[in-house]
Amino acid sequence: MQDGPGFAYDVEASDCEWLEGCFVGKVREVDSIQFLEDKLRLDSGVSCLVRPMGGDLVLLSSSDLVKLADFAERGSECWSRWFLELHPWQVRDVSEQGPAALIGGCQPDSGGIRTASQ
């Protein structure tokens, strides 16, 4: 665990395997995060959960990993309306954000993750 302000939780790597199909997005407008799920579904046909990670970062997850990956891989012309950046989730996305970027249980249906800084 990391010293300093914030939260860190030790979890088994296998508990967070579902994150391997997720994407991290840096949103254009922080105020739009609460409406982002609806906007993505209506404007692009992507049905996903949007979990705030703190600041302008969100975690995108979906039960349809193929469709989510296709959305991300089509390039910025597809997602640049909402995001400045979009990339596959990596452990560093949490550990580099300082205080716990995602809070909740480390399960896809719990609204967030908990992971130790690595």
Coordinates of C-alpha atoms in Angstrom, one line a residue:
M1 CA 0.0 0.0 0.0
Q2 CA 1.0 3.6 -0.5
D3 CA 1.6 6.1 2.2
G4 CA -0.2 9.4 2.2
P5 CA -3.7 10.7 1.9
G6 CA -6.4 8.6 0.2
F7 CA -7.5 5.0 0.3
A8 CA -5.9 1.8 -0.7
Y9 CA -7.4 -1.7 -0.4
D10 CA -5.7 -5.0 -0.8
V11 CA -7.6 -7.3 -3.1
E12 CA -6.8 -10.5 -5.0
A13 CA -5.9 -9.9 -8.7
S14 CA -8.5 -12.5 -9.6
D15 CA -11.2 -10.3 -8.0
C16 CA -10.6 -7.6 -10.6
E17 CA -10.3 -9.7 -13.7
W18 CA -13.5 -8.1 -15.0
L19 CA -11.6 -4.8 -15.4
E20 CA -9.6 -6.3 -18.3
G21 CA -12.5 -5.4 -20.7
C22 CA -13.0 -1.9 -19.3
F23 CA -11.9 1.4 -20.6
V24 CA -10.8 4.6 -18.9
G25 CA -12.0 7.9 -20.4
K26 CA -10.9 11.4 -19.7
V27 CA -14.2 13.4 -20.2
R28 CA -14.4 16.7 -21.9
E29 CA -16.8 18.1 -19.4
V30 CA -16.9 16.9 -15.8
D31 CA -20.4 18.2 -15.4
S32 CA -21.6 15.7 -18.1
I33 CA -20.5 12.6 -16.2
Q34 CA -23.9 12.1 -14.6
F35 CA -25.6 12.0 -18.0
L36 CA -22.8 10.1 -19.9
E37 CA -24.4 6.6 -19.8
D38 CA -27.6 8.0 -21.5
K39 CA -25.7 10.0 -24.0
L40 CA -23.5 7.1 -25.1
R41 CA -26.5 4.8 -25.4
L42 CA -28.6 7.3 -27.3
D43 CA -26.0 8.8 -29.6
S44 CA -23.7 5.9 -30.3
G45 CA -25.7 2.8 -29.3
V46 CA -23.2 1.8 -26.7
S47 CA -24.8 0.4 -23.5
C48 CA -22.3 0.7 -20.7
L49 CA -21.9 1.6 -17.0
V50 CA -20.0 4.8 -16.3
R51 CA -18.2 4.9 -13.0
P52 CA -16.6 8.2 -11.9
M53 CA -12.9 7.7 -10.9
G54 CA -12.4 11.2 -9.6
G55 CA -11.7 14.4 -11.4
D56 CA -12.3 14.0 -15.2
L57 CA -11.8 10.3 -15.4
V58 CA -14.4 7.6 -15.7
L59 CA -14.4 3.8 -16.0
L60 CA -16.6 2.3 -18.8
S61 CA -17.7 -1.3 -18.4
S62 CA -20.3 -3.3 -20.2
S63 CA -21.7 -6.8 -20.4
D64 CA -21.1 -6.6 -24.1
L65 CA -17.3 -6.3 -24.2
V66 CA -17.1 -6.7 -27.9
K67 CA -19.3 -3.7 -28.6
L68 CA -17.5 -1.6 -26.0
A69 CA -14.1 -2.5 -27.5
D70 CA -15.4 -1.7 -31.0
F71 CA -16.6 1.7 -29.8
A72 CA -13.2 2.5 -28.3
E73 CA -11.2 1.1 -31.2
R74 CA -13.1 2.9 -33.9
G75 CA -11.0 5.9 -33.0
S76 CA -11.5 9.4 -31.8
E77 CA -14.0 10.3 -34.5
C78 CA -16.4 8.0 -32.7
W79 CA -15.9 9.1 -29.1
S80 CA -14.2 12.5 -29.2
R81 CA -17.6 14.2 -28.6
W82 CA -17.4 13.0 -25.0
F83 CA -13.8 12.1 -24.3
L84 CA -10.4 13.7 -24.7
E85 CA -8.8 10.3 -24.2
L86 CA -10.0 6.7 -24.1
H87 CA -7.8 3.7 -23.4
P88 CA -8.1 0.1 -22.0
W89 CA -8.0 0.0 -18.2
Q90 CA -4.7 -0.7 -16.6
V91 CA -3.6 -1.0 -12.9
R92 CA -1.7 2.3 -13.2
D93 CA -5.0 4.1 -13.9
V94 CA -5.9 3.7 -10.3
S95 CA -2.5 3.8 -8.7
E96 CA -1.5 7.0 -10.4
Q97 CA -4.6 8.9 -9.4
G98 CA -3.6 9.4 -5.8
P99 CA -6.6 8.9 -3.5
A100 CA -8.7 5.8 -4.3
A101 CA -9.8 6.5 -7.8
L102 CA -12.6 4.0 -7.5
I103 CA -14.4 3.1 -4.3
G104 CA -16.8 0.2 -3.7
G105 CA -16.5 -3.5 -3.9
C106 CA -14.3 -5.0 -6.5
Q107 CA -17.1 -6.5 -8.4
P108 CA -18.7 -5.4 -11.7
D109 CA -22.1 -4.8 -10.2
S110 CA -21.0 -2.9 -7.0
G111 CA -20.5 0.5 -8.5
G112 CA -16.8 0.7 -8.3
I113 CA -13.6 -1.1 -7.4
R114 CA -11.1 -1.2 -4.6
T115 CA -7.5 -1.9 -5.3
A116 CA -4.2 -1.4 -3.7
S117 CA -1.8 0.9 -5.3
Q118 CA 0.8 -1.2 -7.1

